[in-house]
CSV table of C-alpha atoms in Angstrom, one decimal:
chain,number,residue,atom,x,y,z
Y,306,UNK,CA,96.3,78.4,100.5
Y,307,UNK,CA,98.7,78.1,97.6
Y,308,UNK,CA,101.3,81.1,97.1
Y,309,UNK,CA,100.1,83.6,94.3
Y,310,UNK,CA,101.1,83.0,90.8
Y,311,UNK,CA,103.0,86.2,90.5
Y,312,UNK,CA,105.6,87.3,92.8
Y,313,UNK,CA,104.1,90.3,94.8
Y,314,UNK,CA,106.4,93.0,96.2
Y,315,UNK,CA,107.6,93.1,100.0
Y,316,UNK,CA,104.9,95.4,100.8
Y,317,UNK,CA,102.1,93.7,98.8
Y,318,UNK,CA,103.5,90.7,100.6
Y,319,UNK,CA,103.0,92.3,104.3
Y,320,UNK,CA,99.4,93.5,103.4
Y,321,UNK,CA,98.5,89.7,102.4
Y,322,UNK,CA,100.1,88.6,105.9
Y,323,UNK,CA,98.0,91.1,107.9
Y,324,UNK,CA,94.7,90.1,105.8
Y,325,UNK,CA,95.5,86.4,106.7
Y,326,UNK,CA,95.7,87.4,110.3
Y,327,UNK,CA,92.5,89.5,110.1
Y,328,UNK,CA,90.8,86.8,108.1
Y,329,UNK,CA,91.8,84.0,110.7
Y,330,UNK,CA,90.5,86.0,113.5
Y,331,UNK,CA,87.0,86.4,112.0
Y,332,UNK,CA,87.0,82.4,111.2
Y,333,UNK,CA,85.7,81.2,114.2
Y,334,UNK,CA,82.5,83.6,113.7
Y,335,UNK,CA,82.3,83.6,109.8
Y,336,UNK,CA,79.3,81.7,109.4
Y,337,UNK,CA,77.5,83.7,111.8
Y,338,UNK,CA,78.6,86.8,110.2
Y,339,UNK,CA,77.6,85.8,106.7
Y,340,UNK,CA,74.1,85.6,107.8
Y,341,UNK,CA,73.7,88.9,109.2
Y,342,UNK,CA,71.5,91.8,107.5
Y,343,UNK,CA,72.9,94.3,109.7
Y,344,UNK,CA,76.9,94.8,110.5
Y,345,UNK,CA,78.3,91.9,112.3
Y,346,UNK,CA,79.9,93.6,115.9
Y,347,UNK,CA,82.6,91.1,116.5
Y,348,UNK,CA,83.4,91.5,112.5
Y,349,UNK,CA,83.6,94.9,112.4
Y,350,UNK,CA,85.6,95.1,115.5
Y,351,UNK,CA,88.1,93.0,113.6
Y,352,UNK,CA,88.5,95.0,110.7
Y,353,UNK,CA,88.8,98.1,112.7
Y,354,UNK,CA,91.5,96.7,114.9
Y,355,UNK,CA,93.5,95.3,111.6
Y,356,UNK,CA,93.9,99.2,110.4
Y,357,UNK,CA,93.0,97.8,107.0
Y,358,UNK,CA,90.5,99.9,105.5
Y,359,UNK,CA,92.8,102.5,105.5
Y,360,UNK,CA,93.9,101.0,102.4
Y,361,UNK,CA,90.8,102.7,100.6
Y,362,UNK,CA,91.3,105.9,101.5
Y,363,UNK,CA,94.3,108.2,100.6
Y,364,UNK,CA,96.7,109.5,103.0
Y,365,UNK,CA,96.2,112.9,103.2
Y,366,UNK,CA,92.9,112.4,104.3
Y,367,UNK,CA,93.9,109.4,106.7
Y,368,UNK,CA,94.6,106.4,104.5
Y,369,UNK,CA,97.6,104.0,104.6
Y,370,UNK,CA,98.9,104.5,100.9
Y,371,UNK,CA,98.9,108.1,98.6
Y,372,UNK,CA,95.9,106.7,96.4
Y,373,UNK,CA,93.9,103.6,96.6
Y,374,UNK,CA,96.1,101.1,95.4
Y,375,UNK,CA,93.8,98.2,93.1
Y,376,UNK,CA,96.4,95.6,94.0
Y,377,UNK,CA,96.3,96.0,97.6
Y,378,UNK,CA,92.8,96.1,97.6
Y,379,UNK,CA,92.1,92.9,95.3
Y,380,UNK,CA,95.0,91.4,97.6
Y,381,UNK,CA,93.2,92.1,101.2
Y,382,UNK,CA,89.8,91.3,99.3
Y,383,UNK,CA,90.9,87.7,98.4
Y,384,UNK,CA,91.8,87.2,101.8
Y,385,UNK,CA,88.8,88.6,103.3
Y,386,UNK,CA,86.1,86.7,101.0
Y,387,UNK,CA,87.8,83.2,101.7
Y,388,UNK,CA,86.6,82.8,104.7
Y,389,UNK,CA,83.6,85.5,105.0
Y,390,UNK,CA,81.4,87.2,102.8
Y,391,UNK,CA,80.3,90.0,105.7
Y,392,UNK,CA,83.8,90.5,105.8
Y,393,UNK,CA,84.8,91.0,102.6
Y,394,UNK,CA,81.6,93.4,102.0
Y,395,UNK,CA,82.6,95.4,104.9
Y,396,UNK,CA,86.0,96.3,103.7
Y,397,UNK,CA,85.1,96.8,99.8
Y,398,UNK,CA,82.3,99.0,100.5
Y,399,UNK,CA,84.2,100.9,102.6
Y,400,UNK,CA,86.3,102.1,99.8
Y,401,UNK,CA,83.5,101.6,96.9
Y,402,UNK,CA,81.4,103.8,98.8
Y,403,UNK,CA,83.7,106.2,99.8
Y,404,UNK,CA,85.9,106.9,96.5
Y,405,UNK,CA,83.6,109.5,94.5
Y,406,UNK,CA,84.5,111.5,98.0
Y,407,UNK,CA,88.2,111.0,97.9
Y,408,UNK,CA,88.4,112.0,94.4
Y,409,UNK,CA,85.6,114.7,93.8
Y,410,UNK,CA,84.9,116.4,97.3
Y,411,UNK,CA,86.2,119.4,98.5
Y,412,UNK,CA,88.5,119.2,101.0
Y,413,UNK,CA,86.7,120.6,103.9
Y,414,UNK,CA,84.5,117.3,103.2
Y,415,UNK,CA,86.8,115.1,102.7
Y,416,UNK,CA,88.7,116.1,106.2
Y,417,UNK,CA,85.4,115.3,107.6
Y,418,UNK,CA,84.3,112.0,106.5
Y,419,UNK,CA,87.8,110.4,105.1
Y,420,UNK,CA,89.5,109.6,108.7
Y,421,UNK,CA,86.4,108.3,109.7
Y,422,UNK,CA,86.1,105.7,106.8
Y,423,UNK,CA,89.7,104.8,107.2
Y,424,UNK,CA,89.2,104.3,110.6
Y,425,UNK,CA,85.6,102.1,110.0
Y,426,UNK,CA,84.1,105.0,112.4
Y,427,UNK,CA,81.5,106.0,109.6
Y,428,UNK,CA,80.3,103.5,107.0
Y,429,UNK,CA,79.5,105.0,103.7
Y,430,UNK,CA,77.4,104.0,100.2
Y,431,UNK,CA,77.0,104.6,97.0
Y,432,UNK,CA,73.6,105.1,95.7
Y,433,UNK,CA,73.4,104.6,92.0
Y,434,UNK,CA,70.5,101.9,91.0
Y,435,UNK,CA,66.9,102.6,90.8
Y,436,UNK,CA,63.7,100.5,91.1
Y,437,UNK,CA,63.5,100.6,87.3
Y,438,UNK,CA,67.3,101.1,86.1
Y,439,UNK,CA,70.3,98.4,86.9
Y,440,UNK,CA,73.1,98.8,84.4
Y,441,UNK,CA,71.5,101.0,82.4
Y,442,UNK,CA,72.5,104.0,84.5
Y,443,UNK,CA,71.8,107.1,82.1
Y,444,UNK,CA,68.4,106.3,82.6
Y,445,UNK,CA,67.7,107.2,86.3
Y,446,UNK,CA,65.2,109.6,87.1
Y,447,UNK,CA,66.8,110.8,90.6
Y,448,UNK,CA,67.4,114.6,89.9
Y,449,UNK,CA,69.7,117.3,91.3
Y,450,UNK,CA,68.5,121.3,91.6
Y,451,UNK,CA,71.3,123.8,92.3
Y,452,UNK,CA,69.5,126.4,94.0
Y,453,UNK,CA,72.7,128.0,94.8
Y,454,UNK,CA,73.7,127.7,98.4
Y,455,UNK,CA,71.7,124.0,98.4
Y,456,UNK,CA,71.6,121.2,96.4
Y,457,UNK,CA,67.8,119.8,96.3
Y,458,UNK,CA,67.5,115.7,95.8
Y,459,UNK,CA,64.3,114.2,94.7
Y,460,UNK,CA,63.8,110.7,94.0
Y,461,UNK,CA,64.1,106.5,94.3
Y,462,UNK,CA,67.2,104.3,95.0
Y,463,UNK,CA,67.4,100.8,95.3
Y,464,UNK,CA,69.2,97.6,95.7
Y,465,UNK,CA,71.9,100.0,97.6
Y,466,UNK,CA,73.8,98.0,99.9
Y,467,UNK,CA,74.9,99.6,103.1
Y,468,UNK,CA,71.8,101.7,102.9
Y,469,UNK,CA,70.6,101.0,106.2
Y,470,UNK,CA,73.5,101.3,108.0
Y,471,UNK,CA,75.4,104.2,106.3
Y,472,UNK,CA,76.6,107.1,108.2
Y,473,UNK,CA,76.2,108.9,104.6
Y,474,UNK,CA,75.4,108.1,100.8
Y,475,UNK,CA,76.9,109.3,97.5
Y,476,UNK,CA,74.0,109.6,95.1
Y,477,UNK,CA,74.0,109.8,91.5
Y,478,UNK,CA,71.5,112.2,89.7
Y,479,UNK,CA,70.3,113.7,86.7
Y,480,UNK,CA,71.1,117.5,86.8
Y,481,UNK,CA,69.7,119.3,83.6
Y,482,UNK,CA,71.2,117.4,80.5
Y,483,UNK,CA,73.9,115.6,82.9
Y,484,UNK,CA,74.6,113.6,85.7
Y,485,UNK,CA,75.8,114.9,88.7
Y,486,UNK,CA,77.2,113.3,92.5
Y,487,UNK,CA,76.5,114.6,95.9
Y,488,UNK,CA,77.1,113.5,99.6
Y,489,UNK,CA,74.0,113.1,101.5
Y,490,UNK,CA,74.5,112.5,105.2
Y,491,UNK,CA,71.9,109.7,107.1
Y,492,UNK,CA,69.2,111.3,108.8
Y,493,UNK,CA,68.9,114.2,106.1
Y,494,UNK,CA,65.4,116.0,106.3
Y,495,UNK,CA,63.6,114.2,103.3
Y,496,UNK,CA,65.5,110.9,103.4
Y,497,UNK,CA,64.0,107.8,104.0
Y,498,UNK,CA,65.4,104.6,104.6
Y,499,UNK,CA,64.1,100.7,104.6
Y,500,UNK,CA,65.8,97.1,104.2
Y,501,UNK,CA,65.8,95.8,100.9
Y,502,UNK,CA,65.1,92.5,99.6
Y,503,UNK,CA,66.5,89.3,101.1
Y,504,UNK,CA,68.7,87.7,99.0
Y,505,UNK,CA,70.3,84.3,98.2
Y,506,UNK,CA,73.5,85.2,100.1
Y,507,UNK,CA,72.2,87.4,103.1
Y,508,UNK,CA,73.8,91.1,102.5
Y,509,UNK,CA,73.4,95.1,103.9
Y,510,UNK,CA,70.9,96.0,101.4
Y,511,UNK,CA,68.1,99.0,101.1
Y,512,UNK,CA,66.1,101.3,99.7
Y,513,UNK,CA,65.9,105.0,99.9
Y,514,UNK,CA,63.7,107.4,99.0
Y,515,UNK,CA,65.0,111.0,98.7
Y,516,UNK,CA,62.0,114.0,99.1
Y,517,UNK,CA,62.9,117.3,98.0
Y,518,UNK,CA,66.5,116.6,100.2
Y,519,UNK,CA,68.7,119.5,100.8
Y,520,UNK,CA,72.5,119.7,101.5
Y,521,UNK,CA,74.8,122.5,101.3
Y,522,UNK,CA,76.3,123.1,97.8
Y,523,UNK,CA,79.6,122.5,99.3
Y,524,UNK,CA,78.7,118.4,99.0
Y,525,UNK,CA,78.8,118.1,95.2
Y,526,UNK,CA,81.0,115.7,94.2
Y,527,UNK,CA,83.0,116.5,90.9
Y,528,UNK,CA,82.2,119.1,88.6
Y,529,UNK,CA,78.2,119.4,87.8
Y,530,UNK,CA,77.1,116.8,84.6
Y,531,UNK,CA,80.8,115.3,85.2
Y,532,UNK,CA,79.4,111.8,87.8
Y,533,UNK,CA,80.2,109.5,85.1
Y,534,UNK,CA,83.8,110.3,85.3
Y,535,UNK,CA,83.6,109.9,89.2
Y,536,UNK,CA,81.7,106.6,88.5
Y,537,UNK,CA,83.9,105.1,85.6
Y,538,UNK,CA,87.3,106.1,88.0
Y,539,UNK,CA,85.4,103.9,91.2
Y,540,UNK,CA,84.8,101.0,88.9
Y,541,UNK,CA,88.2,101.1,87.3
Y,542,UNK,CA,89.9,100.9,91.1
Y,543,UNK,CA,87.4,98.5,92.4
Y,544,UNK,CA,85.8,96.4,89.9
Y,545,UNK,CA,89.0,94.2,89.8
Y,546,UNK,CA,89.2,94.2,93.7
Y,547,UNK,CA,85.1,91.9,93.0
Y,548,UNK,CA,88.0,89.6,90.7
Y,549,UNK,CA,90.2,89.5,94.2
Y,550,UNK,CA,87.1,88.5,96.1
Y,551,UNK,CA,86.4,85.9,93.3
Y,552,UNK,CA,89.5,84.0,93.4
Y,553,UNK,CA,89.6,84.1,97.1
Y,554,UNK,CA,86.3,82.0,97.2
Y,555,UNK,CA,87.3,80.0,94.4
Y,556,UNK,CA,90.8,78.8,96.3
Y,557,UNK,CA,88.5,78.3,99.7
Y,558,UNK,CA,85.8,76.2,97.8
Y,559,UNK,CA,88.8,74.3,96.0
Y,560,UNK,CA,90.4,73.8,99.5
Y,561,UNK,CA,87.4,72.4,101.1
Y,562,UNK,CA,86.8,69.7,98.2
Y,563,UNK,CA,89.9,68.7,98.2
Y,564,UNK,CA,90.2,68.3,102.1
Y,565,UNK,CA,87.2,66.0,102.0
Y,566,UNK,CA,88.7,64.1,98.6
Y,567,UNK,CA,91.5,63.4,100.7
Y,568,UNK,CA,90.1,62.2,103.5
Y,569,UNK,CA,87.3,60.0,102.6
Y,570,UNK,CA,87.0,56.7,101.0
Y,571,UNK,CA,85.0,55.3,98.6
Y,572,UNK,CA,85.1,52.0,96.4
Y,573,UNK,CA,88.2,50.9,98.7
Y,574,UNK,CA,90.4,53.8,98.0
Y,575,UNK,CA,90.7,57.6,98.8
Y,576,UNK,CA,87.8,59.7,96.7
Y,577,UNK,CA,90.8,61.8,95.3
Y,578,UNK,CA,92.4,58.9,93.4
Y,579,UNK,CA,89.0,58.2,91.1
Y,580,UNK,CA,89.9,60.1,87.8
Y,581,UNK,CA,86.7,62.0,87.6
Y,582,UNK,CA,86.9,63.7,90.9
Y,583,UNK,CA,91.4,64.6,91.0
Y,584,UNK,CA,90.7,65.7,87.3
Y,585,UNK,CA,87.7,67.9,87.9
Y,586,UNK,CA,90.0,69.4,91.1
Y,587,UNK,CA,93.3,69.7,88.9
Y,588,UNK,CA,91.1,71.7,86.1
Y,589,UNK,CA,89.9,73.9,89.3
Y,590,UNK,CA,93.5,74.5,90.7
Y,591,UNK,CA,94.7,75.4,87.2
Y,592,UNK,CA,91.6,78.0,86.6
Y,593,UNK,CA,92.3,79.6,89.7
Y,594,UNK,CA,96.1,80.1,89.2
Y,595,UNK,CA,95.0,81.7,85.9
Y,596,UNK,CA,92.5,84.0,87.3
Y,597,UNK,CA,94.7,85.0,90.0
Y,598,UNK,CA,97.5,86.2,87.2
Y,599,UNK,CA,94.9,87.7,85.4
Y,600,UNK,CA,93.6,89.8,88.8
Y,601,UNK,CA,97.0,90.6,90.0
Y,602,UNK,CA,98.1,91.7,86.4
Y,603,UNK,CA,95.1,93.9,85.7
Y,604,UNK,CA,95.0,95.3,89.4
Y,605,UNK,CA,98.7,96.4,88.7
Y,606,UNK,CA,97.9,98.2,85.6
Y,607,UNK,CA,94.7,100.0,86.8
Y,608,UNK,CA,97.1,101.0,89.8
Y,609,UNK,CA,99.4,103.5,87.4
Y,610,UNK,CA,95.8,104.8,85.2
Y,611,UNK,CA,92.7,103.3,86.3
Y,612,UNK,CA,90.7,104.5,83.5
Y,613,UNK,CA,93.0,103.5,80.8
Y,614,UNK,CA,93.0,99.7,82.0
Y,615,UNK,CA,89.3,99.3,82.6
Y,616,UNK,CA,89.4,96.8,79.9
Y,617,UNK,CA,91.5,94.7,81.8
Y,618,UNK,CA,89.8,95.0,85.0
Y,619,UNK,CA,86.9,94.3,83.1
Y,620,UNK,CA,88.4,91.2,81.7
Y,621,UNK,CA,89.8,89.9,85.3
Y,622,UNK,CA,86.2,90.8,86.9
Y,623,UNK,CA,84.4,88.4,84.1
Y,624,UNK,CA,87.1,85.4,84.4
Y,625,UNK,CA,87.4,85.4,88.1
Y,626,UNK,CA,83.6,85.2,89.0
Y,627,UNK,CA,83.3,82.8,86.2
Y,628,UNK,CA,86.2,80.8,87.5
Y,629,UNK,CA,84.6,81.0,91.0
Y,630,UNK,CA,81.1,79.9,89.8
Y,631,UNK,CA,82.4,77.3,87.8
Y,632,UNK,CA,84.9,76.1,90.7
Y,633,UNK,CA,82.2,76.2,93.9
Y,634,UNK,CA,80.3,74.0,91.6
Y,635,UNK,CA,82.6,71.2,91.1
Y,636,UNK,CA,83.8,71.1,95.0
Y,637,UNK,CA,79.8,70.9,95.8
Y,638,UNK,CA,80.0,68.2,93.0
Y,639,UNK,CA,83.3,66.3,94.7
Y,640,UNK,CA,81.9,66.2,98.0
Y,641,UNK,CA,78.5,64.9,96.8
Y,642,UNK,CA,75.9,64.9,99.7
Y,643,UNK,CA,77.9,66.8,102.2
Y,644,UNK,CA,78.2,69.3,100.0
Y,645,UNK,CA,74.3,70.0,100.2
Y,646,UNK,CA,74.4,70.7,103.8
Y,647,UNK,CA,72.9,73.7,104.6
Y,648,UNK,CA,74.6,75.9,107.2
Y,649,UNK,CA,78.1,73.9,105.5
Y,650,UNK,CA,81.1,75.9,105.0
Y,651,UNK,CA,80.9,75.2,101.2
Y,652,UNK,CA,77.1,75.8,101.1
Y,653,UNK,CA,78.0,78.8,102.5
Y,654,UNK,CA,80.3,79.4,99.2
Y,655,UNK,CA,78.3,78.0,97.0
Y,656,UNK,CA,75.3,80.8,97.8
Y,657,UNK,CA,78.4,84.0,97.6
Y,658,UNK,CA,79.6,82.7,94.7
Y,659,UNK,CA,76.6,83.2,92.7
Y,660,UNK,CA,75.9,87.3,93.1
Y,661,UNK,CA,79.8,88.1,92.3
Y,662,UNK,CA,78.6,88.0,88.5
Y,663,UNK,CA,75.9,90.1,88.7
Y,664,UNK,CA,77.1,92.8,90.7
Y,665,UNK,CA,80.0,96.3,89.8
Y,666,UNK,CA,78.8,94.4,86.2
Y,667,UNK,CA,77.2,92.0,85.5
Y,668,UNK,CA,79.2,89.3,82.9
Y,669,UNK,CA,76.8,90.1,80.1
Y,670,UNK,CA,77.1,94.2,80.4
Y,671,UNK,CA,81.0,93.7,80.6
Y,672,UNK,CA,81.3,91.4,77.7
Y,673,UNK,CA,79.7,93.7,75.8
Y,674,UNK,CA,81.4,96.6,76.8
Y,675,UNK,CA,84.4,94.6,76.0
Y,676,UNK,CA,83.2,93.8,72.5
Y,677,UNK,CA,82.8,97.2,71.5
Y,678,UNK,CA,86.1,98.1,72.6
Y,679,UNK,CA,87.5,95.0,70.7
Y,680,UNK,CA,86.0,96.1,67.5
Y,681,UNK,CA,87.4,99.7,67.9
Y,682,UNK,CA,90.7,98.4,68.4
Y,683,UNK,CA,90.4,96.5,65.2
Y,684,UNK,CA,89.3,99.3,63.1
Y,685,UNK,CA,92.4,101.7,64.4
Y,686,UNK,CA,94.7,98.9,63.9
């Protein structure tokens, strides 16, 4: 893989190298891991040994840095996704699933769970979407009632990553006229978890029913009615890491196509010498470098103030994921019939690229949000 477009600090270079070592360890069984709909044991063991999950947890609770650093996380996900979507998801969801706890949980609750998250001894999930609610989270119907010593949760969540394997779930619910979050441990009375639908790119996903689930009042995350702030903080830190994943996938697809095009002859000369092929791959290279530069810049900005730079991280997510889709499609085209073989690396990359444009803010939803921000900036300039 080429050197990144931006010069990284020594610390970030060291993190990238550790992530590369992890990726090389997982690569021999990555194909099997990416077909798994449960935690792939060898992949989880490799991630656990690497210690990289500690980068999604604050150092006060067993993590690697004072606060999760968006650039560190994006760099790690870039390397993980280049070899395995399952590895990328395992790492990324340790942060996405636990960040509301990191930012809004009581110290006792954080001491109980976050060191386990950092060590990959506990798997978290965050339950936002419902059967009838996707991007419009203000339309959720799951409820939370404060009964003094306990919080009572009722409702249904759908398409929840890690639901079947999670040790705890951070649940978004409506509380009166506002929205709140609470941590629900796996196995809580009244909580039922089922496996979710089969997806084009296999993924650990499930449905959760909450039937008068009661948890201690100390399991509240953040202030009553203040859950949207926690959600925005989560997105501000981790959305740009999806851009990192997309850059890693696009680079892997380009590398695969270039290997094929330089090693195969057509019409008496290397495939790479055909203008239509070489220009397509050269354009892909340029677009990847642009996406990487934007991703690193947005992640670095988010490190200082995530909420203030949510527009930049949204831009990075849009550009990087759309780039990954174009690049992997060109790679398949450049490889011809060999790009169509089910089970090949390029076919796996092709399937894994598509969900990136949907989760953690679809391209269309993010562009609508960016357009509103653009209009506001114009009105105040």
